[in-house]
PDB file of C-alpha atoms and ligand atoms in Angstrom:
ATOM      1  CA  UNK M 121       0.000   0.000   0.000  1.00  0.00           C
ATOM      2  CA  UNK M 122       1.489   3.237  -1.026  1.00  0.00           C
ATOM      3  CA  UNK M 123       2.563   5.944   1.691  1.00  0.00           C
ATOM      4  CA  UNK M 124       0.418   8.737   3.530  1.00  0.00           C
ATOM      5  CA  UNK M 125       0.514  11.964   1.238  1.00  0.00           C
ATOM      6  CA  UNK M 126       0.536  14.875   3.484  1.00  0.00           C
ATOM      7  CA  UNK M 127      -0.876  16.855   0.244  1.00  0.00           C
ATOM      8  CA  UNK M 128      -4.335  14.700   0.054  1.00  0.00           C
ATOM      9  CA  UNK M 129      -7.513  17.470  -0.139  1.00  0.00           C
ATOM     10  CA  UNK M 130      -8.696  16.596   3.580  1.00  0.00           C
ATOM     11  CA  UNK M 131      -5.207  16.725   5.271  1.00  0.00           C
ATOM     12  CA  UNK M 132      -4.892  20.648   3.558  1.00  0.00           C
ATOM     13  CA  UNK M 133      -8.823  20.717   4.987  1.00  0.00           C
ATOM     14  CA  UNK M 134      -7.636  19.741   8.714  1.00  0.00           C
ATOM     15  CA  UNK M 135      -4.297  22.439   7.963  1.00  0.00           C
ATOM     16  CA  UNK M 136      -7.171  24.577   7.085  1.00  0.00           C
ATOM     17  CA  UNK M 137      -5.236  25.353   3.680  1.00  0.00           C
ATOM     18  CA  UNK M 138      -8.832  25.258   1.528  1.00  0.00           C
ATOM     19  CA  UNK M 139     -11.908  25.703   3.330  1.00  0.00           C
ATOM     20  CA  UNK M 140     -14.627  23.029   4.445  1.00  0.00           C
ATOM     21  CA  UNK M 141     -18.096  23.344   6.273  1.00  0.00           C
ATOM     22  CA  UNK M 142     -17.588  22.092   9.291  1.00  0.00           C
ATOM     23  CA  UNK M 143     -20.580  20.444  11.490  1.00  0.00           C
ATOM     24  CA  UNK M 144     -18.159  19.057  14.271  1.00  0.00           C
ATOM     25  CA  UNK M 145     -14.838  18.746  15.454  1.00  0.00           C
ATOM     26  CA  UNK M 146     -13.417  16.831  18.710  1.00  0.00           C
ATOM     27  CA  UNK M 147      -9.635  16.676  20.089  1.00  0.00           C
ATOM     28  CA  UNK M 148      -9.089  13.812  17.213  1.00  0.00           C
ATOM     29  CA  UNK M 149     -11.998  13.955  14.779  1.00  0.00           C
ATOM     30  CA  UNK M 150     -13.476  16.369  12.876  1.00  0.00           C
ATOM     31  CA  UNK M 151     -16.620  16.535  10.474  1.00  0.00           C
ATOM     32  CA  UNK M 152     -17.336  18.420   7.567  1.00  0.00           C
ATOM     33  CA  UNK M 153     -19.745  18.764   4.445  1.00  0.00           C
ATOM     34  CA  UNK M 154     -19.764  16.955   1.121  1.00  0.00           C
ATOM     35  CA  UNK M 155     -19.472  19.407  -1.457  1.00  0.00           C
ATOM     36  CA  UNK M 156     -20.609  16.578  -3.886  1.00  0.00           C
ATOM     37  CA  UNK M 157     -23.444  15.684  -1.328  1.00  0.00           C
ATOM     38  CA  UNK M 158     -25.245  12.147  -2.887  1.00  0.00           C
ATOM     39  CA  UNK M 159     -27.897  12.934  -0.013  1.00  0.00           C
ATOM     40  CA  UNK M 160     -28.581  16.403   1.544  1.00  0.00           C
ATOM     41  CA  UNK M 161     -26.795  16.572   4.835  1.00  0.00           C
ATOM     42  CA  UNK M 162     -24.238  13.789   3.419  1.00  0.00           C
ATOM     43  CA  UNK M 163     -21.160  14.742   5.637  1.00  0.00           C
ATOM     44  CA  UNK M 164     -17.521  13.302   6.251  1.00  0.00           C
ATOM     45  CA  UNK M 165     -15.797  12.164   9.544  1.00  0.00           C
ATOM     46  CA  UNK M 166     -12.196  12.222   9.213  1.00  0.00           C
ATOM     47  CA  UNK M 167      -9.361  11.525  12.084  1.00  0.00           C
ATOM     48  CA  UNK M 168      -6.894  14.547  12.627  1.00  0.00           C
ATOM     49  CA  UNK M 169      -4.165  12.267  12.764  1.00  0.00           C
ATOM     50  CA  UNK M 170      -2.732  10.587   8.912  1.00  0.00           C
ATOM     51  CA  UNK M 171      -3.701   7.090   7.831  1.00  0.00           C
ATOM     52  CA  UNK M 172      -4.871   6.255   4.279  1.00  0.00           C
ATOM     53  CA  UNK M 173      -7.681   3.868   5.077  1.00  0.00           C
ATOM     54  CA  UNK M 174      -9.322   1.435   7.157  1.00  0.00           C
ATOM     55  CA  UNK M 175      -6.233  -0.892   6.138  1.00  0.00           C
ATOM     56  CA  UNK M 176      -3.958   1.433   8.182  1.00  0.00           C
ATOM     57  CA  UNK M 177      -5.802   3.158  10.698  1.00  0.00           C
ATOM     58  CA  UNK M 178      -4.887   2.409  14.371  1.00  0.00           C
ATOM     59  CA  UNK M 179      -8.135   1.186  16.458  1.00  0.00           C
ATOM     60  CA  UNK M 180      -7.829   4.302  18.336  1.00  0.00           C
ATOM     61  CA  UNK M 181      -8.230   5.991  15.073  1.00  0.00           C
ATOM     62  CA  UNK M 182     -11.246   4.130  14.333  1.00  0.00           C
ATOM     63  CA  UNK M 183     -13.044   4.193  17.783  1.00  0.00           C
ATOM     64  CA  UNK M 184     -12.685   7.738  17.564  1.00  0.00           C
ATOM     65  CA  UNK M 185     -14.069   8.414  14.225  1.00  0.00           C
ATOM     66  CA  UNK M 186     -17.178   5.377  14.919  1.00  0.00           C
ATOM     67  CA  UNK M 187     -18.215   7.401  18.211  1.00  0.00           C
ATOM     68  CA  UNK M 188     -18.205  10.711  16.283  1.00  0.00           C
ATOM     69  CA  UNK M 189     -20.132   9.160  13.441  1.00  0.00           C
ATOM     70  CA  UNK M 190     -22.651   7.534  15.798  1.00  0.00           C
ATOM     71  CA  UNK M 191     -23.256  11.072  17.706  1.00  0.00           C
ATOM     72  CA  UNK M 192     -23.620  13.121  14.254  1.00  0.00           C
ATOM     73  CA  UNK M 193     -26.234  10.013  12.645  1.00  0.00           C
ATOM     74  CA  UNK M 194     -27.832  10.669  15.544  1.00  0.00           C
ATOM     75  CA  UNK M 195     -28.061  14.376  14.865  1.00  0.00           C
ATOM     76  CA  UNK M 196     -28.237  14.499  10.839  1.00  0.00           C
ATOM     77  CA  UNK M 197     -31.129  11.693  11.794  1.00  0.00           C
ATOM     78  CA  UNK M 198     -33.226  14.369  14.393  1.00  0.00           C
ATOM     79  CA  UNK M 199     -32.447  17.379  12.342  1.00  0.00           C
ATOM     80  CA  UNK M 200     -33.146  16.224   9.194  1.00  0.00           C
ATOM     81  CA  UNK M 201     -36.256  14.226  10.020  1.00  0.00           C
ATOM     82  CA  UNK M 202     -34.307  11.159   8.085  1.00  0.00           C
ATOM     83  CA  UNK M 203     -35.689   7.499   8.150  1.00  0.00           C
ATOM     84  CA  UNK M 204     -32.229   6.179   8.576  1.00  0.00           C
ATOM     85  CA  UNK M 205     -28.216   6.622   7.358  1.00  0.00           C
ATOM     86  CA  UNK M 206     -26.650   4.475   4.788  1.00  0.00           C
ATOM     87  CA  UNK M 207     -22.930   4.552   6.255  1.00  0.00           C
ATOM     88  CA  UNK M 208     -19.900   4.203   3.867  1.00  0.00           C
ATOM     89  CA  UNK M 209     -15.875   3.726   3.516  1.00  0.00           C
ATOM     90  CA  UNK M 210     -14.216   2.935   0.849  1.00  0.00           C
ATOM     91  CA  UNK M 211     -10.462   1.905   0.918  1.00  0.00           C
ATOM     92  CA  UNK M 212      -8.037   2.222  -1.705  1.00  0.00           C
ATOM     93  CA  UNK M 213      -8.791   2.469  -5.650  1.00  0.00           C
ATOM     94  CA  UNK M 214      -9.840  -0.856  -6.249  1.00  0.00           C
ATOM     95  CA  UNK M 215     -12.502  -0.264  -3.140  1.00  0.00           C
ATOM     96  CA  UNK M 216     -13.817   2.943  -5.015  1.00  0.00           C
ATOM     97  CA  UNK M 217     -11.864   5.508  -2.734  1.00  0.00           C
ATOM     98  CA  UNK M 218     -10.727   8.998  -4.078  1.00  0.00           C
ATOM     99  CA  UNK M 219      -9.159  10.554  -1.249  1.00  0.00           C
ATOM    100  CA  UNK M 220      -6.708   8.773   0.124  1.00  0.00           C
ATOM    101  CA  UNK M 221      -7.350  10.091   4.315  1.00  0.00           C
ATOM    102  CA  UNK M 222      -9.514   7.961   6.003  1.00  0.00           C
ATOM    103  CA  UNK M 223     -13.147   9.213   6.198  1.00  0.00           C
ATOM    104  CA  UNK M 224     -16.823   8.421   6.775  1.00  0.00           C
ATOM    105  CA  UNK M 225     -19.493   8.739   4.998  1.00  0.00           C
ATOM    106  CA  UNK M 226     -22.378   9.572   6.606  1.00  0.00           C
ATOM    107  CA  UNK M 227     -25.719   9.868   4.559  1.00  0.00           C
ATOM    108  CA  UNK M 228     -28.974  10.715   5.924  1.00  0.00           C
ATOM    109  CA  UNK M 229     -31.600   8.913   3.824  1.00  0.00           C
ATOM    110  CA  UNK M 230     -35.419   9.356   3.325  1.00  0.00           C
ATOM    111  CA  UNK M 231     -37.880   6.099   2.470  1.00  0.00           C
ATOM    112  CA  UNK M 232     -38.092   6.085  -0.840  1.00  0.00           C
ATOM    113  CA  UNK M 233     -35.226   8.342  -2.010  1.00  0.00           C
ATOM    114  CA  UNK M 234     -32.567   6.987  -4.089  1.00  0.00           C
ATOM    115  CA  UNK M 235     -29.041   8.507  -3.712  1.00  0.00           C
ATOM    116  CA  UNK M 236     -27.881  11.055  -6.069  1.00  0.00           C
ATOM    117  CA  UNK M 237     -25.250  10.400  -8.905  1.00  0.00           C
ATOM    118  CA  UNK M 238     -22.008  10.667  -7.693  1.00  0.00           C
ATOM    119  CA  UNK M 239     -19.347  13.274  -8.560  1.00  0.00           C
ATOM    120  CA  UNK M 240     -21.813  16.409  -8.929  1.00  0.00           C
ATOM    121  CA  UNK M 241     -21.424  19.626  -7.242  1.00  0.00           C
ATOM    122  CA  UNK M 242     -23.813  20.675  -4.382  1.00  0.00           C
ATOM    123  CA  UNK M 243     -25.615  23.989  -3.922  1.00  0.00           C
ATOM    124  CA  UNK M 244     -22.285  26.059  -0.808  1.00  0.00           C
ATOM    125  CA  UNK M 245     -25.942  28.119   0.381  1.00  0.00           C
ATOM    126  CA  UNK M 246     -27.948  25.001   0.526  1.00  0.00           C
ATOM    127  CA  UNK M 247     -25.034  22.836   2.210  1.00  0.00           C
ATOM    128  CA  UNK M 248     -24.091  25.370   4.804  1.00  0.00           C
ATOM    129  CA  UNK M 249     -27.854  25.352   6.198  1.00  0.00           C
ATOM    130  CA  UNK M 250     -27.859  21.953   6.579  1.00  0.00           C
ATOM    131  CA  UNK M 251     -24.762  21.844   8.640  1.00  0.00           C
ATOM    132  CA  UNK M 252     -26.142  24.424  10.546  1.00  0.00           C
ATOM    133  CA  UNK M 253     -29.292  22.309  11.377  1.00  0.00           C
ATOM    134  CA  UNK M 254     -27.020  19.097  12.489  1.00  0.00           C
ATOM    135  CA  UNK M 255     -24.498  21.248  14.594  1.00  0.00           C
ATOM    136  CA  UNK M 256     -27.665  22.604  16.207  1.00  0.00           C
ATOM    137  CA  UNK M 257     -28.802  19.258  16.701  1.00  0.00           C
ATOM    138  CA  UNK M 258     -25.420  17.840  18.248  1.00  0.00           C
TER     139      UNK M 258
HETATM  140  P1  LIG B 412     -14.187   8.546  -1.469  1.00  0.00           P
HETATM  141  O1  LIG B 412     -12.710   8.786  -1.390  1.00  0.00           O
HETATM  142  O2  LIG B 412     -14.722   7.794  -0.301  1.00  0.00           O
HETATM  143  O3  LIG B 412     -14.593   7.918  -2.770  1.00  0.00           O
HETATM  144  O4  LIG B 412     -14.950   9.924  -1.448  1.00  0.00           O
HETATM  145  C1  LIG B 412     -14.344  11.165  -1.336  1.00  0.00           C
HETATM  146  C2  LIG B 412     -15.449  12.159  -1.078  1.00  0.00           C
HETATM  147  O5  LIG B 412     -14.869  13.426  -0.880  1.00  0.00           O
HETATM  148  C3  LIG B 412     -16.460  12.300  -2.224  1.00  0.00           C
HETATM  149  O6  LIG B 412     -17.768  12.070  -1.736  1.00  0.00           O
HETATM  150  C4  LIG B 412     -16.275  13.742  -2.698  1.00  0.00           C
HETATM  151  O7  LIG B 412     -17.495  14.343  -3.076  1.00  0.00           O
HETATM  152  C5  LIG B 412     -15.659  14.412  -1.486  1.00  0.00           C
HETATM  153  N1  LIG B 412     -14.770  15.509  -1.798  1.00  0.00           N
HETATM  154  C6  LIG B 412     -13.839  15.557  -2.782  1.00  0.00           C
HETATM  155  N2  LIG B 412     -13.168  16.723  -2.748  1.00  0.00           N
HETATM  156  C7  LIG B 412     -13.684  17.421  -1.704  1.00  0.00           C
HETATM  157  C8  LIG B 412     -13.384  18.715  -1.157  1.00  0.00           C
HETATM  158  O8  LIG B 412     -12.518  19.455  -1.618  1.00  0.00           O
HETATM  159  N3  LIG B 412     -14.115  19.115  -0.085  1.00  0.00           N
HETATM  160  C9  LIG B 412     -15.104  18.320   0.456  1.00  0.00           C
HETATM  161  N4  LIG B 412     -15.752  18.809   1.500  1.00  0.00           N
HETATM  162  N5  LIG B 412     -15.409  17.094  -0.038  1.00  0.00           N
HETATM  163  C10 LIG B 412     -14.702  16.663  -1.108  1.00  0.00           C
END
C-alpha cells in the first residue's frame, strides 16, 4: 500500500489550507460537508491524525471516528427528520476511494429516495444550512 501523502484534499482541509463546512470537530476527529453531497446533509468524519484507510488506521483511530459518526447520525437523523443513514468507507482504488485520508461517509436517507449520482457539485448556500441544522442538533 502506497505511503500517507501529506498533500491529500482533507489533510490541507484539517491544515485549514482550503476551506470546508464544518458540522463538528473533537480533540481527534473532525466533520465536515460533502461538497458533492449524494444525499442532503451527506457529511464526512475524518481523524486529525494521517492514515490512508481502514487498512492502516490504528483502532484508536477508528473508535474515535465510529463514536463521532454515531453522535452526528444521531443528529443528521433528528435534524433532518431522516428514516435512517446508509454509512460508507471505501479503501483504496480498487474499493472505489478517491481521497486517500480515512473518512466516513455519513448519509442521511429518506424512504423512498434513491441517492444522487455521484461526482456532482452541491448547492455552498444550501449545504451550509444543513450543517447548521445538524451542529444545532449535536
Ligand atoms: P471517497 O474517497 O470515499 O470515494 O470519497 C471522497 C469524497 O470526498 C467524495 O464524496 C467527494 O465528493 C468528497 N470531496 C472531494 N473533494 C472534496 C473537497 O474538496 N471538499 C469536500 N468537503 N469534499 C470533497
Amino acid at each position: 500500500m502506497p505511503d500517507y501523502d501529506t498533500d491529500n484534499i482533507f489533510a490541507k482541509i484539517l491544515r485549514g489550507e482550503i476551506p470546508a463546512i464544518k458540522v463538528y470537530e473533537d480533540d481527534d476527529t473532525f466533520c465536515f460537508m460533502d461538497i458533492m453531497p449524494r444525499a442532503d446533509g451527506h457529511c464526512l468524519v475524518i481523524p486529525k491524525t494521517p492514515c490512508r484507510n481502514l487498512l492502516d488506521a490504528s483502532d484508536a483511530q477508528l473508535a474515535a471516528c465510529l463514536s463521532a459518526a454515531k453522535r452526528i447520525a444521531h443528529a443528521a437523523k433528528t435534524a433532518l427528520n431522516a428514516d435512517g443513514i446508509t454509512f460508507q468507507q471505501f479503501s483504496e482504488a480498487a474499493g472505489g476511494q478517491e481521497v486517500f485520508h480515512l473518512h466516513f461517509h455519513i448519509l442521511p436517507r429518506h424512504e423512498g429516495v434513491p441517492l444522487r449520482a455521484p461526482g456532482q457539485m452541491g448547492d455552498m448556500d444550501h449545504i451550509k444550512q444543513i450543517a447548521e441544522k445538524i451542529s444545532a442538533a449535536l
